[in-house]
Coordinates of N, CA and C in Angstrom, one line a residue:
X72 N 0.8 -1.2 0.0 CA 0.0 0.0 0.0 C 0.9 1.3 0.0
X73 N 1.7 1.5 -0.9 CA 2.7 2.8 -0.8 C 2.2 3.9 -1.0
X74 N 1.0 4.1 -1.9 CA -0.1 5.1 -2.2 C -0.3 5.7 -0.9
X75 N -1.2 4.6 0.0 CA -1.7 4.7 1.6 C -0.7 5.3 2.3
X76 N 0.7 5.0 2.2 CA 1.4 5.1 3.1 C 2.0 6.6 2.5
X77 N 1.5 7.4 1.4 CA 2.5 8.6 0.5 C 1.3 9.3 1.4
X78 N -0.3 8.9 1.4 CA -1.3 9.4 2.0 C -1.3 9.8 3.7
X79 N -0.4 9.1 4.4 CA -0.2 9.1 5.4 C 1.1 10.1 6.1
X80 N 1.5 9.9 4.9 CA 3.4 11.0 5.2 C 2.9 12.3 4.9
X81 N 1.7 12.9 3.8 CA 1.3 14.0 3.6 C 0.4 14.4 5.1
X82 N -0.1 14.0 5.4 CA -0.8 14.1 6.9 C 0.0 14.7 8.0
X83 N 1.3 13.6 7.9 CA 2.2 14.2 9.0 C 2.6 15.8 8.1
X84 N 3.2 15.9 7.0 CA 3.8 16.8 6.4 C 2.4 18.2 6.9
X85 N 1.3 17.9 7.0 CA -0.1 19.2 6.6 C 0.3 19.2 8.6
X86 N 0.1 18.5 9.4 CA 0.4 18.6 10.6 C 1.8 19.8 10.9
X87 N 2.7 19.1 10.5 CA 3.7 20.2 10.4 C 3.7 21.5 10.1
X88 N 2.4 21.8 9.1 CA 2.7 22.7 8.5 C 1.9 23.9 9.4
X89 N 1.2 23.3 10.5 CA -0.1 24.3 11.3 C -1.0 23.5 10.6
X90 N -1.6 22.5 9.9 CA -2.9 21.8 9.7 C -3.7 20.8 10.7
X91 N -4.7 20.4 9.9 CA -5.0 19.6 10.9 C -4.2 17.8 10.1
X92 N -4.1 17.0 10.3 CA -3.2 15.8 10.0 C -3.6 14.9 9.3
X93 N -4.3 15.4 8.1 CA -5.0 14.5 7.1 C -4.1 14.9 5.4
X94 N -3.8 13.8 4.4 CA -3.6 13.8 3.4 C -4.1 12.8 2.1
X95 N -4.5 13.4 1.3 CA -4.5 12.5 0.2 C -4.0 12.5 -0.8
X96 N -4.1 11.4 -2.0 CA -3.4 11.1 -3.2 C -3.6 10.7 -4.1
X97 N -3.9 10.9 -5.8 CA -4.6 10.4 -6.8 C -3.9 9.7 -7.8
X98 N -4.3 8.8 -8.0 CA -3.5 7.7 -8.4 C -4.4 7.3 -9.7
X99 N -3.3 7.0 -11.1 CA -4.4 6.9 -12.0 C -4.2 5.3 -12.4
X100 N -5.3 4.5 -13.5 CA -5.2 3.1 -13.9 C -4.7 2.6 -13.9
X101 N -2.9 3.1 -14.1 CA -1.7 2.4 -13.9 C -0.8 2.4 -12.8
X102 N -1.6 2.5 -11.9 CA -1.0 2.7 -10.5 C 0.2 3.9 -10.2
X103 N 0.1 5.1 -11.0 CA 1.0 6.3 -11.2 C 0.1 7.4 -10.4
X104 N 1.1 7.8 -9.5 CA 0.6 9.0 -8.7 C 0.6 10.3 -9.4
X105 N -0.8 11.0 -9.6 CA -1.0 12.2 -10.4 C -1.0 13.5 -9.7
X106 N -1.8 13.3 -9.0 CA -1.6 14.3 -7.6 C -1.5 14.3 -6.0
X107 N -1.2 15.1 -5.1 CA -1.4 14.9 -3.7 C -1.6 16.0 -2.9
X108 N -2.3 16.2 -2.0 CA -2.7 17.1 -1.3 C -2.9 16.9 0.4
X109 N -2.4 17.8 0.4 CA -2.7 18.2 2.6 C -3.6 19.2 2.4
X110 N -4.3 19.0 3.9 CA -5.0 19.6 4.6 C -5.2 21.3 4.7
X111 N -5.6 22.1 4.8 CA -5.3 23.5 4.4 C -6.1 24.1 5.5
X112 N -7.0 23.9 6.1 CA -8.0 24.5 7.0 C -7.5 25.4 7.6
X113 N -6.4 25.1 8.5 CA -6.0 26.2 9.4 C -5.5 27.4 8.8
X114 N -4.4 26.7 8.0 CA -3.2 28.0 6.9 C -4.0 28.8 6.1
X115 N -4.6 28.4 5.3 CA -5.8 28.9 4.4 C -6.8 29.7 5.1
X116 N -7.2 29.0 6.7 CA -8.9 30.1 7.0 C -9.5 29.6 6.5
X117 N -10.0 28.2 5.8 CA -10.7 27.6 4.6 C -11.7 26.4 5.6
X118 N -12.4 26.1 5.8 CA -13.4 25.3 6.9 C -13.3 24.3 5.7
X119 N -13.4 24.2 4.6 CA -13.7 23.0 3.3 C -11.9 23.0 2.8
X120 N -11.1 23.1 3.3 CA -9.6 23.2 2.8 C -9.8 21.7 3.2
X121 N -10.0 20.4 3.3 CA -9.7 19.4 3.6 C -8.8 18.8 2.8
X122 N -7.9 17.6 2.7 CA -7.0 17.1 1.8 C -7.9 16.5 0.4
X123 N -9.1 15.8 0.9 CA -9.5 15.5 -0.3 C -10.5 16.2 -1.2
X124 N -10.6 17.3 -0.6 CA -11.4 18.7 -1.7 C -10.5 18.6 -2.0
X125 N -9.4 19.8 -1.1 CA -8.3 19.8 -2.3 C -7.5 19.4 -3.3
X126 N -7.8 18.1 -3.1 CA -7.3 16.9 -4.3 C -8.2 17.1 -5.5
X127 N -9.3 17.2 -5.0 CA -10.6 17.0 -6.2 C -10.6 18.4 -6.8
X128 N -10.3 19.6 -6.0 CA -10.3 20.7 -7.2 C -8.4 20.8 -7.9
X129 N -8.1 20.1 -7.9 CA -6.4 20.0 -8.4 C -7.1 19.1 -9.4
X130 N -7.5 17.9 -9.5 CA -7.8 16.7 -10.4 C -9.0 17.5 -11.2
X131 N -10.1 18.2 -10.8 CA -10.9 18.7 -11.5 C -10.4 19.5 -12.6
X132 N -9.4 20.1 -12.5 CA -9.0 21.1 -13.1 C -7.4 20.2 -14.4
X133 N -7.3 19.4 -13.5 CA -6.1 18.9 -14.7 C -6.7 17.2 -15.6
X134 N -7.9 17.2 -15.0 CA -8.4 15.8 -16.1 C -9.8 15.6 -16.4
X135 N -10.3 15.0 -17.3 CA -11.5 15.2 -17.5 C -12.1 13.6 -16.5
X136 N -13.8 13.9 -16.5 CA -14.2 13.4 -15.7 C -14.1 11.4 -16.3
X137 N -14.0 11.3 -17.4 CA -13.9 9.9 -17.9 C -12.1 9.5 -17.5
X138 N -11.3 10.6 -17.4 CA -10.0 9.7 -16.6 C -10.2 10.0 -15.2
X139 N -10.8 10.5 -14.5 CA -11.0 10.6 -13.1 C -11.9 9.2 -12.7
X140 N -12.8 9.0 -13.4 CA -13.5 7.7 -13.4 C -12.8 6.4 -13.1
X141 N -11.2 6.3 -13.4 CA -10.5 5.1 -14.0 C -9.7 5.7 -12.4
X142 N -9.6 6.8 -11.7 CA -8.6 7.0 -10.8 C -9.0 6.3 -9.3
X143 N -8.1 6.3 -8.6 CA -8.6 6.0 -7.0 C -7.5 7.0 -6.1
X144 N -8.7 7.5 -5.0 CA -8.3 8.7 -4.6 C -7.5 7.5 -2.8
X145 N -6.5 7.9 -2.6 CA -6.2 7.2 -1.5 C -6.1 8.5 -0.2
X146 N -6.7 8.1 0.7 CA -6.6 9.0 1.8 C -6.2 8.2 3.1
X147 N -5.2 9.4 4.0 CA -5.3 8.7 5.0 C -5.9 8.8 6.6
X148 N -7.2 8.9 5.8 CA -8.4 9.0 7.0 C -9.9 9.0 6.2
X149 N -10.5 8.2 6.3 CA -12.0 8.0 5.6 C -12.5 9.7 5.4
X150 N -12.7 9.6 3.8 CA -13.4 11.0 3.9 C -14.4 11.3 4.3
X151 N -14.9 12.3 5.0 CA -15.9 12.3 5.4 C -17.1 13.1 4.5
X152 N -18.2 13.6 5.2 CA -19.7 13.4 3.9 C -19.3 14.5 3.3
X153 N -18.7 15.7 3.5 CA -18.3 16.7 2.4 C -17.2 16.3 1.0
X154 N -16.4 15.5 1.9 CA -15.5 15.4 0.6 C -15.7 13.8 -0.1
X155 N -16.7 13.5 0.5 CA -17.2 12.3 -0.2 C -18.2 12.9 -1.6
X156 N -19.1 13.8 -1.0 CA -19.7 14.7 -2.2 C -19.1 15.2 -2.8
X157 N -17.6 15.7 -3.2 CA -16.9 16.1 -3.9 C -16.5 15.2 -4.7
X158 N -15.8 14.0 -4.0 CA -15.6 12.9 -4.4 C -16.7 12.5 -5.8
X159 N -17.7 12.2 -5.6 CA -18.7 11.9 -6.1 C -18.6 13.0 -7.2
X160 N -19.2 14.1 -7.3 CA -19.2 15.0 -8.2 C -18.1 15.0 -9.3
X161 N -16.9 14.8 -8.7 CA -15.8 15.0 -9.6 C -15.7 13.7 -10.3
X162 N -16.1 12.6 -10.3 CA -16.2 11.4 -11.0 C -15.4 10.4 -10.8
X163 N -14.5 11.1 -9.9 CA -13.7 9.8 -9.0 C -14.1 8.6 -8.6
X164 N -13.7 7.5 -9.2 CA -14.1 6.4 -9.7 C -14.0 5.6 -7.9
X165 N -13.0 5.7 -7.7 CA -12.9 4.7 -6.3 C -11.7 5.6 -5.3
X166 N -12.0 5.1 -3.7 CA -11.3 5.5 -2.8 C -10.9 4.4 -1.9
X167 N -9.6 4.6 -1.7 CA -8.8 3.9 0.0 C -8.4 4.7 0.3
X168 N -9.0 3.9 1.9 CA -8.5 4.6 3.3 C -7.8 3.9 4.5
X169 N -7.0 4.5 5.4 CA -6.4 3.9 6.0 C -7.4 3.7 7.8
X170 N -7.6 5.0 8.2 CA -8.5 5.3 9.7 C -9.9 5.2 9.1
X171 N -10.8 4.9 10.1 CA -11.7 4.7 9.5 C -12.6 6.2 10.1
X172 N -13.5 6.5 9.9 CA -13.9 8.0 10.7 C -14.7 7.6 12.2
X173 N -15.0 6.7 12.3 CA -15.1 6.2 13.8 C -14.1 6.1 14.4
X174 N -13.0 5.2 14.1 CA -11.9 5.7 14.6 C -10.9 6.6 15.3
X175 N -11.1 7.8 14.1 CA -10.8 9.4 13.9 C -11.7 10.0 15.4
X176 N -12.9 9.5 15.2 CA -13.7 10.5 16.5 C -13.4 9.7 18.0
X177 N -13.0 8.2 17.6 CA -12.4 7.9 19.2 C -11.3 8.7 19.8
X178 N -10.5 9.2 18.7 CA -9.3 9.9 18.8 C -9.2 11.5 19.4
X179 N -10.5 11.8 18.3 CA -10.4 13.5 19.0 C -11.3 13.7 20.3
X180 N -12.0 12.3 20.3 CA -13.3 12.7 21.4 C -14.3 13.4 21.4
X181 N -15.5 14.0 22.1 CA -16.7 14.3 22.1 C -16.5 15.7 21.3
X182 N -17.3 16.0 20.3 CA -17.1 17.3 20.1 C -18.6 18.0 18.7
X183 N -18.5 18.9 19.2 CA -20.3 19.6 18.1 C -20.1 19.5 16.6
X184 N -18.9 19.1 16.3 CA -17.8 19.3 15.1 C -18.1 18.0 14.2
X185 N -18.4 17.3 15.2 CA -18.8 15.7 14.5 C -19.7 15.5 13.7
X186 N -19.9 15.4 12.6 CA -20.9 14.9 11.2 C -20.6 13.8 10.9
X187 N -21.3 12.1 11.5 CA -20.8 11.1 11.7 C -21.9 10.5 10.5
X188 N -21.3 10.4 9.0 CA -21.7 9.9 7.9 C -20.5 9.4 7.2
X189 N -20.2 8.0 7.1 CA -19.5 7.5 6.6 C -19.5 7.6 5.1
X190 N -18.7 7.8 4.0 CA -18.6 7.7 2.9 C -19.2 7.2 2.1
X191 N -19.7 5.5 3.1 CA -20.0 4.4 1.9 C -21.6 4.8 1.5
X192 N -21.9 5.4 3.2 CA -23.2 5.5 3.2 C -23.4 6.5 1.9
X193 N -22.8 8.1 2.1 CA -22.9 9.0 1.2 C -22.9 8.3 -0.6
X194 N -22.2 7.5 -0.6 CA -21.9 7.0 -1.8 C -23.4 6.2 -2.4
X195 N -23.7 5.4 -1.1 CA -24.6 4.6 -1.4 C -26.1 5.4 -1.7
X196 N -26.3 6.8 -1.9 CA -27.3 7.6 -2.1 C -27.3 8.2 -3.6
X197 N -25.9 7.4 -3.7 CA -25.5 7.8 -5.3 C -26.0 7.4 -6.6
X198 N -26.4 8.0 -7.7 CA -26.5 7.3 -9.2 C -25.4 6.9 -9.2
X199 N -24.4 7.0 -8.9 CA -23.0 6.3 -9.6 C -22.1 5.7 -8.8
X200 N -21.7 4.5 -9.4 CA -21.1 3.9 -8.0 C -19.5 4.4 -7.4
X201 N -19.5 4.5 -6.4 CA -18.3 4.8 -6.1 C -17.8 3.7 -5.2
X202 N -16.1 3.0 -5.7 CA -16.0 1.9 -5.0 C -14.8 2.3 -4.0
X203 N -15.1 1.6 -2.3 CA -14.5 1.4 -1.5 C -13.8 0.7 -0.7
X204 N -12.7 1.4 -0.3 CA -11.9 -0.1 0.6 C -11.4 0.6 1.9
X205 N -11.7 0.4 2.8 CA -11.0 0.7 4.3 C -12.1 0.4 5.2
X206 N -12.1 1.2 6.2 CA -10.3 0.7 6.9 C -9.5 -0.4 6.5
X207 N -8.4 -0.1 6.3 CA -7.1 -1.2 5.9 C -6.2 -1.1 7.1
X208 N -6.8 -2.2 7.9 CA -6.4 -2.4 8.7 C -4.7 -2.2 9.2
X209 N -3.9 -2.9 7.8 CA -2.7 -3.1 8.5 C -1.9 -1.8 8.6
X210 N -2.7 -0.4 8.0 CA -1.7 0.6 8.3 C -2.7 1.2 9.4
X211 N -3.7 0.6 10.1 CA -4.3 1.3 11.6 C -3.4 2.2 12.0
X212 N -2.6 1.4 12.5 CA -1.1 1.7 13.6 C -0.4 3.4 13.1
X213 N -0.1 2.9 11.4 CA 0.6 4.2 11.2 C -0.4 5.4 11.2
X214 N -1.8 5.0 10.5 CA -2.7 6.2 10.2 C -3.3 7.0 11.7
X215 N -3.4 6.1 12.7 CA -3.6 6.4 14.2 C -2.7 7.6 14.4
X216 N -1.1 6.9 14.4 CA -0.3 7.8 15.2 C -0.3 9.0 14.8
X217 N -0.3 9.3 13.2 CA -0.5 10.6 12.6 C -1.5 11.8 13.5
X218 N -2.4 11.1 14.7 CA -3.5 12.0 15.4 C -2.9 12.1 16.6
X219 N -2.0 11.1 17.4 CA -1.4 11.4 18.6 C -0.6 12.5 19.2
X220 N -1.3 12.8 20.2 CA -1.2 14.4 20.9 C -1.6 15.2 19.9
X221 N -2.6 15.3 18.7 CA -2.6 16.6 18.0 C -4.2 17.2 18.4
X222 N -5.2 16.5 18.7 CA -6.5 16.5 19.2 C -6.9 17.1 20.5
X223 N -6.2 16.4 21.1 CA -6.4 16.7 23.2 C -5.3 17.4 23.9
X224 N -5.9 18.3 24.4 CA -4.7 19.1 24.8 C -4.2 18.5 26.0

């Protein structure tokens, strides 16, 4: 899963940068990485700066919707229902994830911030299918740590 794991180093990298510790990565039919994106919310001021908008307006803008169809967007944290609608919109064909978003909220804890709609569900309201894989399990470990001490003060 190197994709997962390039999705996971951008997380720490958006953390670093003042973000919050999420990244994604678009990968087209031939398993060739096209684009990648961190997080922007805080640097930006941007409430929708998430890693995988920002992937989808980068991919929006550099391919048309019939090669975005063929792509898979890898993230390393389940998108959640905003950028799953994006997801969808943009024609992005399929997504992996490493955390799953239940996960993510055991991590940050109780908070008003929470919009607890999993992807598959969002997807599954879809005309078009969008295919999924995660949580993948065997990078739990790495995709967890990426959130350690960054949530709870």
């Amino acid at each position: 899963m190197p994709h997962l794991r390039t999705a996971i180093e951008l997380a720490w990298q958006s953390r670093q940068h003042g973000n919050h510790p999420f990244g994604a990565v678009l990968v087209d039919e031939n398993d060739q990485m096209l684009l990648q994106a961190e997080n922007t919310v805080v640097t930006e001021r941007d409430g929708t700066g998430h890693a995988e908008t920002n992937l989808v307006r980068l991919a929006t803008r550099h391919y048309s919707t019939k090669q975005l169809a063929r792509c898979t967007l890898y993230s390393s944290t389940e998108p959640c229902a905003m950028c799953a609608g994006a997801i969808y919109w943009s024609g992005i064909g399929r997504v992996v994830y490493a955390l799953s978003e239940v996960e993510l909220y055991d991590i940050v804890g109780p908070s008003p911030d929470q919009l607890v709609l999993p992807c598959r569900e969002v997807f599954a309201h879809s005309q078009r299918a969008v295919a999924v894989a995660g949580p993948i399990l065997e990078l739990n470990a790495e995709a967890r740590a990426v959130h350690d001490g960054f949530w709870r003060a």
